[in-house]
Amino acid sequence: MNDMTIMAVETSCDETAVSIVQNGSKILAEVVASQISTHQKFGGVVPEVASRKHLELINVCVAEALQQARLTFDDISHFAVTYGPGLVGALLVGVATTKAMAFAARKPLIGVHHIEGHIYANFLLNKNIEFPVVCLIVSGGHTTLVKISEHCSYQFLGQTRDDAAGEAFDKVARAIGLGYPGGPKIEEAAKTGDPFAINFPRSWLEEGSYDFSFSGLKSAVLNYLNQKEMKKEEVNINDVAASFQEAVVEVLTEKTVMAAAANNVKTVLLAGGVAANSALREALNKRCDQLGMKLIYPPVKYCTDNAAMIGAAAYYRALQGQFSGLDLNAVPNLKFGE
Ligand code: KG4
Ligand code: ZN
């Protein structure tokens, strides 16, 4: 079979990313232009600003990716792009650019679901993962547990009923004055805090449910802060961060290993921005070890948004002959599994 040399584009939120990935795992180029410093002064991602930044950066990133790989457009066999979910204006920049490239080069186009991309960050670095696996996807918009028995096919086990795990990290970070991006800042503050200083609630939901709920925990943190303020007592930010993180990690870890055990699965994958969290990695590693399960997660830079993961997912879609037409559109609220 001919090599598949895929140029992948990811612009769903605040990273303009272009990568060139061969056969799902050989990364020939990766360019990520982060907009963090632009959005930091606003305390979060401003959609209009994000779209404009993507527009400014996308062509530069494409040119740089080709240069890094020492390739020209003629060497690219397929073009892939995240088409949802995400910010509509941001997605549109990636979708329009990639469609134009595929059209001009007369090469196939592959639209990729952002969450499938996160899952495939695992396969990018390890093509030989054996099915079945259970994958916990924890990002800014998703907290989802799926069982995967073959490529690109998902059995849904559970998901969040309210806030996503990353969203909870971001909201709590804002409440304790740590700002954006919340997850890494909470992780940093938690390192010098006591995870058992405050007993924040764990939401287990009904027995046997693999769904999640983080809004109660978020409210408990806000109540704790309000009460401290009313009593004019000092708040130890590091203890709040550590205790909050401990509550999130415990529920994510236990539900994931319970779901794997109940489905007779011995391999657990971790994906999405929150998978970068070292407390979560350590806790899951420990529980998987105890239960004779194998835990796999991508290096930190492939947990958060990047285009290499989109190139990996696109490879498996292309192997199944699944391509998109030039009428591909950005779908901001694209559901996973549709
Ligand atoms: O996957 P991602 O980069 O973008 C989405 O698809 O949403 O995930 C971003 C989320 C944010 O909520 C961010 O705060 C969180 O992942 N995150 C973390 C860490 N790094 C990023 N959460 C906890 N610990 C981290 N180290
Ligand atoms: Zn993401």
Short mmCIF file of C-alpha atoms and ligand atoms in Angstrom, two decimals:
data_model
loop_
_atom_site.label_atom_id
_atom_site.label_comp_id
_atom_site.label_asym_id
_atom_site.label_seq_id
_atom_site.Cartn_x
_atom_site.Cartn_y
_atom_site.Cartn_z
CA MET A 1 0.00 0.00 0.00
CA ASN A 2 1.19 3.51 -0.73
CA ASP A 3 2.23 5.70 2.17
CA MET A 4 -0.47 8.00 3.43
CA THR A 5 1.05 11.42 4.06
CA ILE A 6 -1.67 13.43 5.76
CA MET A 7 -1.61 17.15 6.39
CA ALA A 8 -3.88 17.77 9.41
CA VAL A 9 -5.30 21.07 10.62
CA GLU A 10 -6.80 21.83 14.05
CA THR A 11 -8.38 25.20 14.87
CA SER A 12 -11.33 24.30 17.11
CA CYS A 13 -10.39 26.55 20.04
CA ASP A 14 -7.29 28.56 20.92
CA GLU A 15 -4.47 26.68 19.17
CA THR A 16 -3.72 27.04 15.48
CA ALA A 17 -2.12 23.69 14.71
CA VAL A 18 -0.88 22.03 11.53
CA SER A 19 0.87 18.68 11.37
CA ILE A 20 2.03 16.23 8.72
CA VAL A 21 1.67 12.61 9.79
CA GLN A 22 2.62 9.58 7.74
CA ASN A 23 0.64 6.34 8.13
CA GLY A 24 -0.93 7.41 11.41
CA SER A 25 2.24 7.51 13.45
CA LYS A 26 5.26 9.08 11.78
CA ILE A 27 5.19 12.77 12.63
CA LEU A 28 6.99 14.66 9.85
CA ALA A 29 5.98 18.12 11.03
CA GLU A 30 4.10 19.71 13.87
CA VAL A 31 3.37 23.36 14.32
CA VAL A 32 1.26 24.68 17.21
CA ALA A 33 0.71 28.42 17.55
CA SER A 34 -0.84 28.93 20.97
CA GLN A 35 -3.06 31.95 21.59
CA ILE A 36 -2.81 31.67 25.38
CA SER A 37 -1.02 34.99 25.85
CA THR A 38 -3.62 36.75 23.67
CA HIS A 39 -6.59 35.45 25.69
CA GLN A 40 -4.94 35.61 29.12
CA LYS A 41 -5.76 39.29 29.59
CA PHE A 42 -9.46 38.51 29.09
CA GLY A 43 -9.43 35.62 31.59
CA GLY A 44 -10.62 33.11 28.97
CA VAL A 45 -10.95 32.43 25.26
CA VAL A 46 -12.73 35.22 23.37
CA PRO A 47 -14.28 33.53 20.30
CA GLU A 48 -14.06 36.51 17.94
CA VAL A 49 -10.44 37.13 18.83
CA ALA A 50 -9.67 33.43 18.40
CA SER A 51 -11.12 33.39 14.85
CA ARG A 52 -9.13 36.43 13.84
CA LYS A 53 -5.91 34.98 15.27
CA HIS A 54 -6.49 31.69 13.41
CA LEU A 55 -6.89 33.66 10.19
CA GLU A 56 -3.62 35.48 10.78
CA LEU A 57 -1.72 32.31 11.66
CA ILE A 58 -3.08 29.49 9.52
CA ASN A 59 -1.16 30.11 6.28
CA VAL A 60 2.07 30.68 8.17
CA CYS A 61 1.56 27.40 10.05
CA VAL A 62 0.85 25.47 6.83
CA ALA A 63 4.01 26.87 5.19
CA GLU A 64 6.06 26.11 8.28
CA ALA A 65 4.78 22.52 8.45
CA LEU A 66 5.77 21.89 4.82
CA GLN A 67 9.17 23.42 5.48
CA GLN A 68 9.71 21.34 8.63
CA ALA A 69 8.87 18.16 6.72
CA ARG A 70 10.86 19.30 3.67
CA LEU A 71 7.85 18.52 1.52
CA THR A 72 5.74 20.36 -1.05
CA PHE A 73 1.96 20.21 -1.54
CA ASP A 74 2.52 17.51 -4.19
CA ASP A 75 3.87 15.16 -1.52
CA ILE A 76 0.71 15.38 0.60
CA SER A 77 -1.65 12.49 -0.15
CA HIS A 78 -4.61 13.50 2.07
CA PHE A 79 -5.87 16.58 3.90
CA ALA A 80 -7.60 16.29 7.28
CA VAL A 81 -9.30 18.84 9.50
CA THR A 82 -11.25 19.08 12.75
CA TYR A 83 -14.80 20.05 11.77
CA GLY A 84 -16.37 20.02 15.25
CA PRO A 85 -17.12 20.45 18.04
CA GLY A 86 -15.63 23.83 18.90
CA LEU A 87 -16.02 27.55 18.34
CA VAL A 88 -17.77 28.03 15.01
CA GLY A 89 -15.62 30.92 13.75
CA ALA A 90 -12.44 29.15 14.80
CA LEU A 91 -13.46 25.85 13.18
CA LEU A 92 -14.43 27.63 9.96
CA VAL A 93 -10.90 28.93 9.43
CA GLY A 94 -9.46 25.40 9.55
CA VAL A 95 -12.26 23.85 7.49
CA ALA A 96 -12.17 26.49 4.75
CA THR A 97 -8.38 26.42 4.52
CA THR A 98 -8.17 22.63 4.38
CA LYS A 99 -10.96 22.35 1.81
CA ALA A 100 -9.16 24.88 -0.37
CA MET A 101 -5.91 22.90 -0.12
CA ALA A 102 -7.61 19.56 -0.88
CA PHE A 103 -9.44 21.11 -3.84
CA ALA A 104 -6.35 22.77 -5.27
CA ALA A 105 -4.20 19.66 -4.81
CA ARG A 106 -7.02 17.33 -5.96
CA LYS A 107 -6.49 15.10 -2.95
CA PRO A 108 -9.01 13.44 -0.60
CA LEU A 109 -10.40 15.36 2.38
CA ILE A 110 -11.10 13.80 5.79
CA GLY A 111 -13.22 15.62 8.37
CA VAL A 112 -12.30 14.52 11.90
CA HIS A 113 -14.27 14.74 15.14
CA HIS A 114 -12.13 16.58 17.69
CA ILE A 115 -12.75 13.96 20.38
CA GLU A 116 -11.80 11.11 18.06
CA GLY A 117 -8.58 13.04 17.52
CA HIS A 118 -7.92 13.13 21.27
CA ILE A 119 -8.43 9.34 21.49
CA TYR A 120 -6.06 8.77 18.57
CA ALA A 121 -3.26 10.72 20.27
CA ASN A 122 -2.72 7.35 21.98
CA PHE A 123 -2.36 5.46 18.68
CA LEU A 124 -0.09 8.17 17.27
CA LEU A 125 2.66 6.99 19.58
CA ASN A 126 1.69 3.37 19.94
CA LYS A 127 0.14 1.75 16.87
CA ASN A 128 0.03 -1.67 18.49
CA ILE A 129 -2.49 -1.04 21.24
CA GLU A 130 -4.60 -4.19 21.50
CA PHE A 131 -8.39 -3.98 21.58
CA PRO A 132 -10.61 -3.95 23.50
CA VAL A 133 -9.78 -0.84 25.51
CA VAL A 134 -11.72 1.53 27.72
CA CYS A 135 -10.87 5.18 27.09
CA LEU A 136 -11.53 8.09 29.44
CA ILE A 137 -11.70 11.34 27.47
CA VAL A 138 -11.41 14.39 29.70
CA SER A 139 -11.23 17.77 27.98
CA GLY A 140 -12.64 21.25 28.30
CA GLY A 141 -15.95 20.16 26.78
CA HIS A 142 -16.13 16.40 27.39
CA THR A 143 -15.92 13.80 30.11
CA THR A 144 -16.70 10.56 28.32
CA LEU A 145 -16.00 6.87 28.90
CA VAL A 146 -16.06 4.63 25.85
CA LYS A 147 -15.23 1.03 25.12
CA ILE A 148 -13.39 0.55 21.81
CA SER A 149 -13.24 -2.93 20.29
CA GLU A 150 -12.13 -1.95 16.81
CA HIS A 151 -10.88 1.22 15.12
CA CYS A 152 -13.32 4.15 14.86
CA SER A 153 -16.18 2.38 16.62
CA TYR A 154 -17.30 3.39 20.09
CA GLN A 155 -19.56 1.93 22.72
CA PHE A 156 -20.57 4.68 25.12
CA LEU A 157 -20.34 3.79 28.80
CA GLY A 158 -20.77 7.15 30.49
CA GLN A 159 -20.48 10.89 30.20
CA THR A 160 -20.88 14.05 32.21
CA ARG A 161 -24.39 15.19 33.04
CA ASP A 162 -23.32 18.79 33.57
CA ASP A 163 -19.85 20.36 33.58
CA ALA A 164 -16.94 18.66 31.84
CA ALA A 165 -13.90 17.89 34.00
CA GLY A 166 -11.75 20.54 32.30
CA GLU A 167 -14.56 23.07 32.60
CA ALA A 168 -14.66 22.42 36.36
CA PHE A 169 -10.90 22.98 36.57
CA ASP A 170 -11.25 26.24 34.64
CA LYS A 171 -14.18 27.56 36.70
CA VAL A 172 -12.57 26.72 40.04
CA ALA A 173 -9.27 28.26 38.90
CA ARG A 174 -11.11 31.46 38.07
CA ALA A 175 -12.93 31.44 41.44
CA ILE A 176 -9.68 31.16 43.41
CA GLY A 177 -8.02 33.81 41.27
CA LEU A 178 -5.64 31.59 39.30
CA GLY A 179 -7.01 32.63 35.91
CA TYR A 180 -6.75 31.00 32.49
CA PRO A 181 -5.83 28.33 31.52
CA GLY A 182 -7.19 26.79 34.71
CA GLY A 183 -6.11 23.16 34.61
CA PRO A 184 -2.32 23.61 34.62
CA LYS A 185 -2.60 26.41 37.20
CA ILE A 186 -4.64 24.24 39.60
CA GLU A 187 -2.16 21.41 39.12
CA GLU A 188 0.72 23.72 39.96
CA ALA A 189 -0.99 25.23 43.04
CA ALA A 190 -2.04 21.76 44.22
CA LYS A 191 1.58 20.62 44.40
CA THR A 192 2.10 22.63 47.59
CA GLY A 193 -1.41 22.07 48.99
CA ASP A 194 -2.93 19.35 51.17
CA PRO A 195 -5.37 17.21 49.13
CA PHE A 196 -7.18 16.18 52.33
CA ALA A 197 -7.44 19.64 53.89
CA ILE A 198 -11.05 20.16 52.73
CA ASN A 199 -13.47 17.30 52.21
CA PHE A 200 -15.22 18.38 48.99
CA PRO A 201 -18.09 16.12 47.84
CA ARG A 202 -17.64 13.26 45.37
CA SER A 203 -20.58 12.67 43.10
CA TRP A 204 -20.91 8.94 42.42
CA LEU A 205 -24.49 9.06 41.03
CA GLU A 206 -26.52 5.83 40.93
CA GLU A 207 -24.81 2.54 41.71
CA GLY A 208 -23.17 1.15 38.59
CA SER A 209 -23.46 4.41 36.66
CA TYR A 210 -20.41 5.52 34.70
CA ASP A 211 -21.81 9.01 34.23
CA PHE A 212 -20.16 11.97 35.89
CA SER A 213 -21.33 15.19 37.52
CA PHE A 214 -19.01 18.00 38.56
CA SER A 215 -21.39 20.92 39.10
CA GLY A 216 -22.00 19.98 42.77
CA LEU A 217 -18.27 19.95 43.43
CA LYS A 218 -17.87 23.31 41.71
CA SER A 219 -20.68 24.79 43.86
CA ALA A 220 -19.12 23.31 47.01
CA VAL A 221 -15.86 25.10 46.23
CA LEU A 222 -17.72 28.39 45.60
CA ASN A 223 -19.69 27.97 48.88
CA TYR A 224 -16.50 27.25 50.76
CA LEU A 225 -14.92 30.43 49.38
CA ASN A 226 -18.03 32.52 50.17
CA GLN A 227 -18.20 31.27 53.73
CA LYS A 228 -14.55 32.00 54.28
CA GLU A 229 -15.07 35.49 52.95
CA MET A 230 -18.11 36.12 55.17
CA LYS A 231 -16.18 34.97 58.21
CA LYS A 232 -13.24 37.06 57.03
CA GLU A 233 -11.02 34.01 57.27
CA GLU A 234 -8.00 33.54 55.06
CA VAL A 235 -8.20 30.98 52.26
CA ASN A 236 -5.30 28.67 51.53
CA ILE A 237 -5.50 28.61 47.73
CA ASN A 238 -3.12 25.67 47.47
CA ASP A 239 -5.23 23.54 49.82
CA VAL A 240 -8.40 24.41 47.87
CA ALA A 241 -6.70 23.51 44.58
CA ALA A 242 -5.30 20.24 45.96
CA SER A 243 -8.57 19.19 47.64
CA PHE A 244 -10.62 20.02 44.54
CA GLN A 245 -8.19 18.14 42.29
CA GLU A 246 -8.25 15.14 44.63
CA ALA A 247 -12.08 15.00 44.45
CA VAL A 248 -12.08 15.12 40.62
CA VAL A 249 -9.26 12.60 40.28
CA GLU A 250 -10.82 10.11 42.70
CA VAL A 251 -14.14 9.99 40.83
CA LEU A 252 -12.52 9.86 37.37
CA THR A 253 -10.16 7.11 38.46
CA GLU A 254 -12.66 4.88 40.25
CA LYS A 255 -15.33 5.12 37.55
CA THR A 256 -12.80 4.37 34.82
CA VAL A 257 -11.40 1.23 36.45
CA MET A 258 -14.91 0.09 37.45
CA ALA A 259 -16.04 0.46 33.82
CA ALA A 260 -12.99 -1.45 32.56
CA ALA A 261 -13.47 -4.25 35.10
CA ALA A 262 -17.21 -4.56 34.38
CA ASN A 263 -16.45 -4.85 30.66
CA ASN A 264 -13.59 -7.33 31.14
CA VAL A 265 -11.14 -4.89 29.63
CA LYS A 266 -7.47 -4.96 30.62
CA THR A 267 -6.23 -1.83 28.83
CA VAL A 268 -7.21 1.71 29.78
CA LEU A 269 -6.49 4.79 27.66
CA LEU A 270 -6.53 8.37 28.84
CA ALA A 271 -7.13 11.29 26.45
CA GLY A 272 -7.89 15.02 26.32
CA GLY A 273 -6.44 18.11 27.99
CA VAL A 274 -7.09 16.94 31.56
CA ALA A 275 -5.11 13.76 30.77
CA ALA A 276 -2.07 16.05 31.06
CA ASN A 277 -2.74 16.23 34.81
CA SER A 278 -0.04 14.34 36.69
CA ALA A 279 -2.23 13.63 39.75
CA LEU A 280 -4.78 11.92 37.48
CA ARG A 281 -2.08 9.95 35.66
CA GLU A 282 -0.55 8.81 38.96
CA ALA A 283 -3.85 7.82 40.57
CA LEU A 284 -4.99 5.88 37.52
CA ASN A 285 -1.60 4.23 37.20
CA LYS A 286 -1.79 3.05 40.80
CA ARG A 287 -5.33 1.66 40.48
CA CYS A 288 -4.60 0.00 37.13
CA ASP A 289 -1.49 -1.61 38.64
CA GLN A 290 -3.49 -2.93 41.58
CA LEU A 291 -6.11 -4.41 39.27
CA GLY A 292 -3.71 -5.89 36.71
CA MET A 293 -4.73 -3.39 34.02
CA LYS A 294 -2.44 -1.53 31.66
CA LEU A 295 -2.72 2.25 31.48
CA ILE A 296 -1.67 4.14 28.35
CA TYR A 297 -1.63 7.90 27.92
CA PRO A 298 -0.03 10.27 25.41
CA PRO A 299 2.86 12.61 26.32
CA VAL A 300 1.55 15.93 27.68
CA LYS A 301 1.91 17.85 24.41
CA TYR A 302 -0.40 15.37 22.63
CA CYS A 303 -3.02 15.49 25.43
CA THR A 304 -3.89 19.13 24.83
CA ASP A 305 -5.04 20.31 21.41
CA ASN A 306 -2.68 19.55 18.53
CA ALA A 307 -2.98 18.56 14.89
CA ALA A 308 -0.88 15.37 14.95
CA MET A 309 -3.73 13.58 16.76
CA ILE A 310 -6.11 14.68 13.98
CA GLY A 311 -3.68 13.25 11.41
CA ALA A 312 -3.62 9.94 13.30
CA ALA A 313 -7.43 9.68 13.52
CA ALA A 314 -7.74 10.62 9.83
CA TYR A 315 -5.44 7.74 8.86
CA TYR A 316 -7.79 5.15 10.41
CA ARG A 317 -10.85 6.82 8.83
CA ALA A 318 -9.09 6.79 5.44
CA LEU A 319 -8.18 3.10 5.85
CA GLN A 320 -11.92 2.47 6.18
CA GLY A 321 -12.58 4.51 3.03
CA GLN A 322 -14.34 7.27 4.95
CA PHE A 323 -13.78 10.59 3.22
CA SER A 324 -15.58 13.94 3.26
CA GLY A 325 -16.94 15.96 0.37
CA LEU A 326 -15.97 19.54 -0.37
CA ASP A 327 -19.30 20.50 1.19
CA LEU A 328 -17.83 19.68 4.61
CA ASN A 329 -18.92 22.35 7.07
CA ALA A 330 -17.93 23.36 10.58
CA VAL A 331 -20.33 21.85 13.13
CA PRO A 332 -19.80 23.67 16.45
CA ASN A 333 -22.00 21.30 18.50
CA LEU A 334 -21.05 18.08 16.68
CA LYS A 335 -22.02 15.12 18.86
CA PHE A 336 -19.60 12.29 19.41
CA GLY A 337 -20.85 9.02 17.97
CA GLU A 338 -23.08 10.48 15.25
O1 KG4 B 1 -8.38 18.92 25.13
P1 KG4 B 1 -8.20 20.35 25.43
O2 KG4 B 1 -6.84 20.95 25.18
O3 KG4 B 1 -9.26 21.21 24.67
C1 KG4 B 1 -10.58 20.78 24.55
O4 KG4 B 1 -10.85 19.96 23.65
O5 KG4 B 1 -11.39 21.22 25.39
O6 KG4 B 1 -8.58 20.51 26.95
C2 KG4 B 1 -8.54 21.73 27.57
C3 KG4 B 1 -8.91 21.51 29.02
C4 KG4 B 1 -9.01 22.82 29.76
O7 KG4 B 1 -10.19 22.80 30.53
C5 KG4 B 1 -7.77 22.80 30.64
O8 KG4 B 1 -7.94 23.53 31.85
C6 KG4 B 1 -7.58 21.33 30.89
O9 KG4 B 1 -7.91 20.72 29.67
N1 KG4 B 1 -6.20 21.00 31.25
C7 KG4 B 1 -5.85 20.49 32.44
C8 KG4 B 1 -4.43 20.40 32.42
N2 KG4 B 1 -3.99 20.85 31.22
C9 KG4 B 1 -5.09 21.21 30.51
N3 KG4 B 1 -6.58 20.13 33.49
C10 KG4 B 1 -5.93 19.66 34.57
N4 KG4 B 1 -4.59 19.55 34.64
C11 KG4 B 1 -3.81 19.91 33.60
N5 KG4 B 1 -2.48 19.80 33.69
ZN ZN B 2 -9.35 19.29 22.73
#
